[in-house]
Amino acid sequence: MNAQPFQCTIKGTVSDTSIEELKLFKFLEVANDSVFVVPVKNGKFNYTFQFDKDEAYRFEYFNHKSEGWIFPFFPIDGEINFTLFPLEINGSYLINKIEGGQINQEYMGFREIVGTQYNIQIDQLYNRWDSLEEAGIFTMILLWY
Amino acid sequence: MNNGSKEDYYRNYWILKKLRVDHQDKTPEGKALALKIDSLFDASYSFTSNYIKSNTNILSYYFLLNEVINDRKLEQHFEDIQQNFNLLSAQFPDHSYNYFIEERLKSFKLIKVGKEFIDFTAPDLNGNPVTLSDKLEGKITLLDLWGSWCGGCIATSRTVVPIYEAYKDKGFNVIGVAREFKNTKALERTLEREKFPWLNLLELDDKQELWLKYGIPNSGGMTLLIDRDGKILAISPQADEIQKILEKKL
């Protein structure tokens, strides 16, 4: 897929109503490069953009506490529906949903396997890491200024 | 480590970073936990790599891109990542990921102590092109890749100023390259404040992809100490390490 531009419509809901916009980038672009700003009204968004080749894009979104998240997807010549859950929910990256496009479905399936086999355990161990740090028994060296 | 100043914090940060590689900074319980996390990340990596080998699709290329962006994975799995790249770049010969990944893998091999620095031409603040190799002039040179938006880089550069002043007439030089975006206003303000006494060049909007070529596409910056013959003496050395090397070599 290349040269001819295709149109992708992204629709969806964002459960965290403090999110007012999604920033949409090609995955490889840095924040200072061209960016689509997708407005979110009452937790809903509907936006169409053009793309010309198969590559990953990413949403970046921030809540009122400036906590942010990145969510990748693959545009298709058609419509994709998203359900994005509050960032505060532990493992929200596992329950966010994408519907539309074979590669996005493949990604969801892969993410579920990796999430349940590895990422959930890693998250739990990092929670334990935090507890040890809070108790002052994780590291022997403290660094601050 | 608690020495009060921001500069000391960044100096000690580099010491701590080295200790963290083998979890030498941690208590026995902390180390056991960190090793468990490492082993899960390794298993997750193997699962992803096997997926890539069995599915040469754009999703696999996205996964590979993520692996390449992650320095730690590159260090641990370079050969496997290279193998997966060969597979996917053949499948997608015109894809924009090819150049990024190829350059990143190249820089990972090239930017090492003992290897030669990568030459480039970048404009000075007046827009005049300057070629790095022309400015080395047989001196030991610290290449300071930084940016006005990178607090850690500025703190590091500040620690170099006294060394520059002490050794500039004995065969030591510093050349800065600032990675800026859109315009140079923030850079001009920062240089006015910091008054770094060495030549500063500009990398605006990654036009020359210097950060990618030097293997730090997602970082604020790094420093490289380059010997008179162009070989890299140290990567992101602390100020006292630079001083020790200069004492020995000058």
Coordinates of C-alpha atoms in Angstrom, one line a residue:
Chain A
M1 CA 0.0 0.0 0.0
N2 CA 1.6 3.3 -1.0
A3 CA 1.4 6.5 -3.1
Q4 CA -2.4 6.9 -3.2
P5 CA -3.8 8.4 -0.1
F6 CA -6.3 6.4 1.9
Q7 CA -8.9 7.7 4.3
C8 CA -9.2 6.4 7.8
T9 CA -12.0 7.4 10.1
I10 CA -11.4 6.9 13.8
K11 CA -14.4 6.9 16.1
G12 CA -14.6 6.0 19.7
T13 CA -15.2 6.8 23.4
V14 CA -12.8 7.8 26.1
S15 CA -14.1 6.9 29.5
D16 CA -11.9 9.5 31.2
T17 CA -14.0 12.6 30.5
S18 CA -11.2 14.9 31.6
I19 CA -9.4 14.0 28.3
E20 CA -10.2 16.8 25.8
E21 CA -8.1 15.8 22.9
L22 CA -6.1 13.0 21.4
K23 CA -2.9 13.7 19.6
L24 CA -2.3 11.4 16.6
F25 CA 1.2 10.8 15.2
K26 CA 2.9 8.4 12.9
F27 CA 4.6 6.0 15.4
L28 CA 8.1 7.1 14.3
E29 CA 7.5 10.8 14.5
V30 CA 8.5 12.8 17.5
A31 CA 6.1 15.1 19.3
N32 CA 7.4 18.2 17.5
D33 CA 6.7 16.8 14.0
S34 CA 3.3 17.0 12.3
V35 CA 0.5 15.9 14.4
F36 CA -3.2 15.6 14.1
V37 CA -5.2 16.9 17.0
V38 CA -8.4 14.9 17.5
P39 CA -10.9 16.7 19.6
V40 CA -12.8 14.7 22.3
K41 CA -16.3 16.0 23.2
N42 CA -18.2 14.4 26.1
G43 CA -15.9 11.4 25.9
K44 CA -16.5 10.8 22.2
F45 CA -14.4 11.4 19.1
N46 CA -14.8 11.1 15.4
Y47 CA -12.0 12.1 13.1
T48 CA -10.9 11.3 9.5
F49 CA -7.4 11.6 8.3
Q50 CA -5.4 10.5 5.2
F51 CA -2.5 8.1 5.1
D52 CA -0.6 6.6 2.3
K53 CA 1.2 3.4 3.5
D54 CA 1.0 0.6 6.1
E55 CA 2.6 1.8 9.3
A56 CA 1.8 2.2 12.9
Y57 CA 0.3 5.4 14.3
R58 CA -0.1 6.3 17.9
F59 CA -2.5 8.2 20.1
E60 CA -1.1 10.2 22.9
Y61 CA -3.6 11.5 25.5
F62 CA -3.4 13.1 28.9
N63 CA -5.9 13.5 31.7
H64 CA -6.3 16.5 34.0
K65 CA -3.4 15.3 36.2
S66 CA -1.2 15.4 33.1
E67 CA -0.9 11.6 33.3
G68 CA -0.4 10.4 29.8
W69 CA -0.6 7.2 27.7
I70 CA 0.4 6.1 24.3
F71 CA -1.8 3.8 22.3
P72 CA -0.7 2.3 18.9
F73 CA -2.9 1.2 16.1
F74 CA -2.8 0.6 12.3
P75 CA -4.9 2.8 10.1
I76 CA -7.1 1.2 7.4
D77 CA -9.0 2.5 4.4
G78 CA -12.2 2.6 6.3
E79 CA -13.4 2.9 9.9
I80 CA -11.9 1.9 13.2
N81 CA -13.7 2.0 16.5
F82 CA -11.9 2.5 19.8
T83 CA -12.9 2.2 23.4
L84 CA -10.2 3.8 25.6
F85 CA -10.5 3.3 29.3
P86 CA -9.4 5.6 32.2
L87 CA -5.7 5.8 32.6
E88 CA -6.0 5.1 36.3
I89 CA -7.2 1.6 35.7
N90 CA -4.3 -0.8 36.2
G91 CA -3.6 -2.5 33.0
S92 CA -5.9 -0.2 31.0
Y93 CA -3.7 -1.0 28.0
L94 CA -5.1 -4.5 28.1
I95 CA -8.8 -3.6 28.1
N96 CA -8.6 -0.8 25.6
K97 CA -10.4 -2.0 22.5
I98 CA -9.9 -1.6 18.7
E99 CA -12.4 -2.8 16.2
G100 CA -11.6 -2.6 12.5
G101 CA -8.8 -4.0 10.3
Q102 CA -7.2 -7.4 10.3
I103 CA -3.8 -6.1 11.7
N104 CA -5.5 -4.3 14.6
Q105 CA -7.3 -7.5 15.4
E106 CA -4.1 -9.4 15.3
Y107 CA -2.5 -6.8 17.5
M108 CA -5.3 -7.1 20.0
G109 CA -4.8 -10.9 20.1
F110 CA -1.1 -10.6 20.5
R111 CA -1.4 -8.0 23.2
E112 CA -3.8 -10.2 25.2
I113 CA -1.4 -13.1 25.2
V114 CA 1.6 -11.1 26.1
G115 CA -0.4 -9.1 28.6
T116 CA -1.7 -12.1 30.5
Q117 CA 1.4 -14.2 30.2
Y118 CA 4.0 -11.5 31.1
N119 CA 2.8 -7.9 31.5
I120 CA 0.4 -8.5 34.4
Q121 CA 3.1 -10.4 36.3
I122 CA 5.6 -7.6 35.5
D123 CA 3.1 -5.0 36.8
Q124 CA 2.6 -7.0 40.0
L125 CA 6.4 -7.2 40.5
Y126 CA 6.8 -3.5 39.9
N127 CA 4.1 -2.9 42.6
R128 CA 6.2 -5.0 44.9
W129 CA 9.2 -2.9 43.8
D130 CA 7.3 0.3 44.8
S131 CA 6.4 -1.3 48.2
L132 CA 10.1 -2.1 48.9
E133 CA 11.2 1.3 47.9
E134 CA 8.6 2.9 50.2
A135 CA 9.9 0.7 53.0
G136 CA 13.4 1.8 52.2
I137 CA 14.6 -1.8 51.5
F138 CA 14.9 -1.9 47.8
T139 CA 18.1 -0.2 47.0
M140 CA 21.3 0.3 49.1
I141 CA 22.0 3.7 47.4
L142 CA 19.8 6.7 47.4
L143 CA 20.3 9.5 45.0
W144 CA 18.7 12.9 45.3
Y145 CA 19.4 16.6 45.4
Chain B
M1 CA 24.5 9.6 47.4
N2 CA 23.4 13.1 48.5
N3 CA 25.6 15.9 47.6
G4 CA 23.1 18.7 47.3
S5 CA 23.7 20.2 43.9
K6 CA 22.0 19.3 40.6
E7 CA 25.5 18.9 39.0
D8 CA 26.5 16.4 41.7
Y9 CA 23.2 14.6 41.2
Y10 CA 23.9 14.1 37.5
R11 CA 27.5 13.1 38.1
N12 CA 26.3 10.4 40.6
Y13 CA 23.5 9.4 38.3
W14 CA 26.1 8.0 35.9
I15 CA 27.8 6.0 38.6
L16 CA 24.4 4.7 39.8
K17 CA 23.5 3.8 36.2
K18 CA 26.5 1.6 35.9
L19 CA 25.7 -0.2 39.2
R20 CA 22.1 -0.7 38.1
V21 CA 23.1 -2.8 35.1
D22 CA 23.8 -5.8 37.3
H23 CA 21.5 -4.6 40.1
Q24 CA 24.6 -4.0 42.3
D25 CA 22.8 -1.0 43.8
K26 CA 20.0 -3.1 45.3
T27 CA 19.4 -5.0 48.5
P28 CA 19.3 -8.9 48.2
E29 CA 15.5 -8.7 48.2
G30 CA 15.5 -5.9 45.7
K31 CA 18.0 -7.8 43.5
A32 CA 15.9 -11.0 43.5
L33 CA 12.9 -9.0 42.5
A34 CA 14.7 -7.2 39.7
L35 CA 16.1 -10.5 38.4
K36 CA 12.5 -11.9 38.2
I37 CA 11.4 -8.9 36.2
D38 CA 14.4 -9.3 33.9
S39 CA 13.5 -12.9 33.3
L40 CA 9.9 -12.0 32.4
F41 CA 11.1 -9.3 30.0
D42 CA 13.4 -11.9 28.4
A43 CA 10.6 -14.4 28.0
S44 CA 8.3 -11.6 26.6
Y45 CA 11.1 -10.7 24.2
S46 CA 11.5 -14.3 23.0
F47 CA 7.8 -14.6 22.5
T48 CA 7.7 -11.5 20.4
S49 CA 10.8 -12.5 18.4
N50 CA 9.2 -15.9 17.6
Y51 CA 6.1 -14.1 16.5
I52 CA 8.1 -11.9 14.1
K53 CA 9.9 -14.9 12.6
S54 CA 6.6 -16.6 11.9
N55 CA 4.7 -13.5 10.7
T56 CA 6.5 -11.2 8.4
N57 CA 3.7 -8.5 8.5
I58 CA 3.5 -4.9 9.3
L59 CA 2.6 -5.7 13.0
S60 CA 5.9 -7.6 13.3
Y61 CA 7.7 -4.6 11.8
Y62 CA 6.1 -2.4 14.4
F63 CA 7.2 -4.8 17.2
L64 CA 10.8 -4.8 15.8
L65 CA 10.8 -1.0 15.7
N66 CA 9.9 -1.0 19.4
E67 CA 12.8 -3.5 20.2
V68 CA 15.2 -1.3 18.3
I69 CA 14.2 1.9 20.2
N70 CA 14.9 0.1 23.5
D71 CA 18.7 0.2 24.2
R72 CA 18.6 -2.6 26.7
K73 CA 17.0 -5.0 24.3
L74 CA 19.6 -4.1 21.6
E75 CA 22.4 -4.8 24.1
Q76 CA 21.0 -8.2 25.0
H77 CA 19.6 -9.4 21.7
F78 CA 21.5 -7.6 19.0
E79 CA 22.1 -10.6 16.7
D80 CA 18.5 -11.7 16.9
I81 CA 17.2 -8.2 16.2
Q82 CA 19.6 -7.9 13.2
Q83 CA 18.3 -11.3 11.9
N84 CA 14.6 -10.1 12.3
F85 CA 15.5 -6.8 10.6
N86 CA 17.0 -8.7 7.6
L87 CA 13.8 -10.7 7.3
L88 CA 11.4 -7.7 7.5
S89 CA 13.4 -5.3 5.4
A90 CA 13.4 -7.9 2.6
Q91 CA 9.6 -8.2 3.0
F92 CA 9.1 -4.4 3.0
P93 CA 11.9 -3.1 0.8
D94 CA 10.6 0.5 0.5
H95 CA 9.3 0.9 4.1
S96 CA 10.3 4.0 6.1
Y97 CA 11.2 1.8 9.0
N98 CA 14.1 0.4 7.0
Y99 CA 16.3 3.5 7.2
F100 CA 15.6 4.2 10.9
I101 CA 16.3 0.6 12.0
E102 CA 19.4 0.2 9.8
E103 CA 20.9 3.5 11.1
R104 CA 20.1 2.5 14.7
L105 CA 21.7 -0.9 14.3
K106 CA 24.7 0.7 12.6
S107 CA 25.2 3.3 15.3
F108 CA 24.8 0.6 18.0
K109 CA 27.9 -1.1 16.5
L110 CA 29.9 2.0 15.7
I111 CA 29.4 4.2 18.8
K112 CA 31.7 2.2 21.1
V113 CA 34.9 3.1 22.9
G114 CA 37.8 2.4 20.5
K115 CA 35.8 3.0 17.3
E116 CA 36.1 6.1 15.2
F117 CA 33.7 9.1 15.6
I118 CA 31.1 9.7 13.0
D119 CA 31.9 12.8 11.0
F120 CA 29.2 15.3 10.0
T121 CA 28.7 18.9 8.9
A122 CA 26.3 21.1 10.8
P123 CA 25.7 24.8 10.8
D124 CA 27.0 27.1 13.5
L125 CA 24.6 29.7 14.9
N126 CA 25.2 32.0 12.0
G127 CA 24.3 29.3 9.5
N128 CA 27.9 28.6 8.3
P129 CA 28.5 24.9 7.7
V130 CA 31.1 23.4 10.0
T131 CA 32.6 19.9 9.5
L132 CA 33.5 18.2 12.8
S133 CA 36.7 16.6 11.5
D134 CA 37.9 20.1 10.4
K135 CA 37.5 21.4 14.0
L136 CA 39.3 18.5 15.8
E137 CA 42.7 20.1 15.0
G138 CA 44.6 17.3 16.6
K139 CA 43.1 18.0 20.0
I140 CA 41.3 15.7 22.4
T141 CA 37.7 16.8 21.9
L142 CA 34.5 16.4 23.8
L143 CA 31.6 16.3 21.5
D144 CA 28.6 17.5 23.5
L145 CA 25.3 16.5 22.0
W146 CA 22.7 18.5 24.0
G147 CA 19.6 20.7 23.7
S148 CA 18.2 23.7 25.3
W149 CA 15.2 21.6 26.5
C150 CA 17.4 18.9 28.1
G151 CA 18.0 19.9 31.7
G152 CA 20.3 16.9 32.3
C153 CA 22.4 17.8 29.3
I154 CA 22.9 21.4 30.5
A155 CA 23.8 20.2 34.0
T156 CA 26.4 17.9 32.4
S157 CA 27.8 20.7 30.2
R158 CA 28.2 22.9 33.2
T159 CA 30.5 20.3 34.9
V160 CA 32.7 20.5 31.8
V161 CA 33.2 24.2 31.9
P162 CA 36.0 24.2 34.5
I163 CA 37.8 21.4 32.8
Y164 CA 37.6 23.2 29.5
E165 CA 39.1 26.3 31.1
A166 CA 41.9 24.3 32.7
Y167 CA 42.9 22.3 29.6
K168 CA 41.9 24.4 26.6
D169 CA 45.4 25.6 26.1
K170 CA 46.9 22.2 26.5
G171 CA 45.2 20.4 23.7
F172 CA 41.6 19.9 24.8
N173 CA 38.5 21.2 23.0
V174 CA 34.7 21.0 23.4
I175 CA 32.3 21.2 20.5
G176 CA 28.6 21.4 21.3
V177 CA 25.8 20.4 19.0
A178 CA 22.3 21.5 20.1
R179 CA 19.3 19.5 19.0
E180 CA 16.5 22.1 18.6
F181 CA 13.1 22.1 17.2
K182 CA 11.2 24.7 15.0
N183 CA 13.6 27.6 15.8
T184 CA 16.7 28.6 17.8
K185 CA 15.0 31.1 20.2
A186 CA 15.3 28.7 23.2
L187 CA 18.9 27.9 22.3
E188 CA 19.8 31.5 22.1
R189 CA 18.3 32.2 25.5
T190 CA 20.1 29.2 27.0
L191 CA 23.4 30.1 25.6
E192 CA 23.0 33.7 26.8
R193 CA 22.4 32.3 30.3
E194 CA 25.0 29.5 30.3
K195 CA 27.7 31.2 28.3
F196 CA 29.3 27.9 27.3
P197 CA 32.7 29.1 26.1
W198 CA 33.1 26.6 23.2
L199 CA 31.9 26.4 19.6
N200 CA 28.2 25.4 19.3
L201 CA 26.6 23.9 16.2
L202 CA 23.0 23.3 15.5
E203 CA 20.9 20.3 14.6
L204 CA 17.5 21.8 13.8
D205 CA 14.5 19.5 13.4
D206 CA 16.7 16.5 13.1
K207 CA 17.6 17.5 9.6
Q208 CA 20.8 15.6 9.6
E209 CA 19.6 12.8 11.9
L210 CA 22.7 13.2 14.0
W211 CA 21.0 11.8 17.1
L212 CA 20.0 8.7 15.1
K213 CA 23.5 8.3 13.7
Y214 CA 24.9 8.6 17.2
G215 CA 22.4 6.0 18.4
I216 CA 20.3 8.2 20.7
P217 CA 17.2 9.0 18.7
N218 CA 15.0 9.2 21.8
S219 CA 17.5 10.9 24.2
G220 CA 18.2 14.4 25.0
G221 CA 21.9 14.0 24.4
M222 CA 25.2 12.4 25.2
T223 CA 28.9 13.3 25.3
L224 CA 31.8 11.6 23.5
L225 CA 35.4 12.1 24.3
I226 CA 37.4 11.8 21.0
D227 CA 41.1 11.2 20.9
R228 CA 43.5 13.1 18.6
D229 CA 43.3 10.2 16.1
G230 CA 39.5 10.3 16.0
K231 CA 38.9 7.2 18.1
I232 CA 36.3 7.4 20.8
L233 CA 37.9 7.4 24.3
A234 CA 34.8 7.5 26.4
I235 CA 31.0 7.7 26.1
S236 CA 29.2 10.1 28.4
P237 CA 32.2 10.3 30.8
Q238 CA 31.7 12.2 34.0
A239 CA 33.8 15.3 34.6
D240 CA 36.3 13.6 36.8
E241 CA 36.8 10.8 34.2
I242 CA 37.5 13.4 31.5
Q243 CA 40.0 15.0 33.8
K244 CA 41.8 11.7 34.5
I245 CA 42.0 11.0 30.8
L246 CA 43.3 14.4 30.0
E247 CA 45.9 14.3 32.8
K248 CA 47.1 11.0 31.4
K249 CA 47.1 12.0 27.7
L250 CA 48.0 15.7 27.6

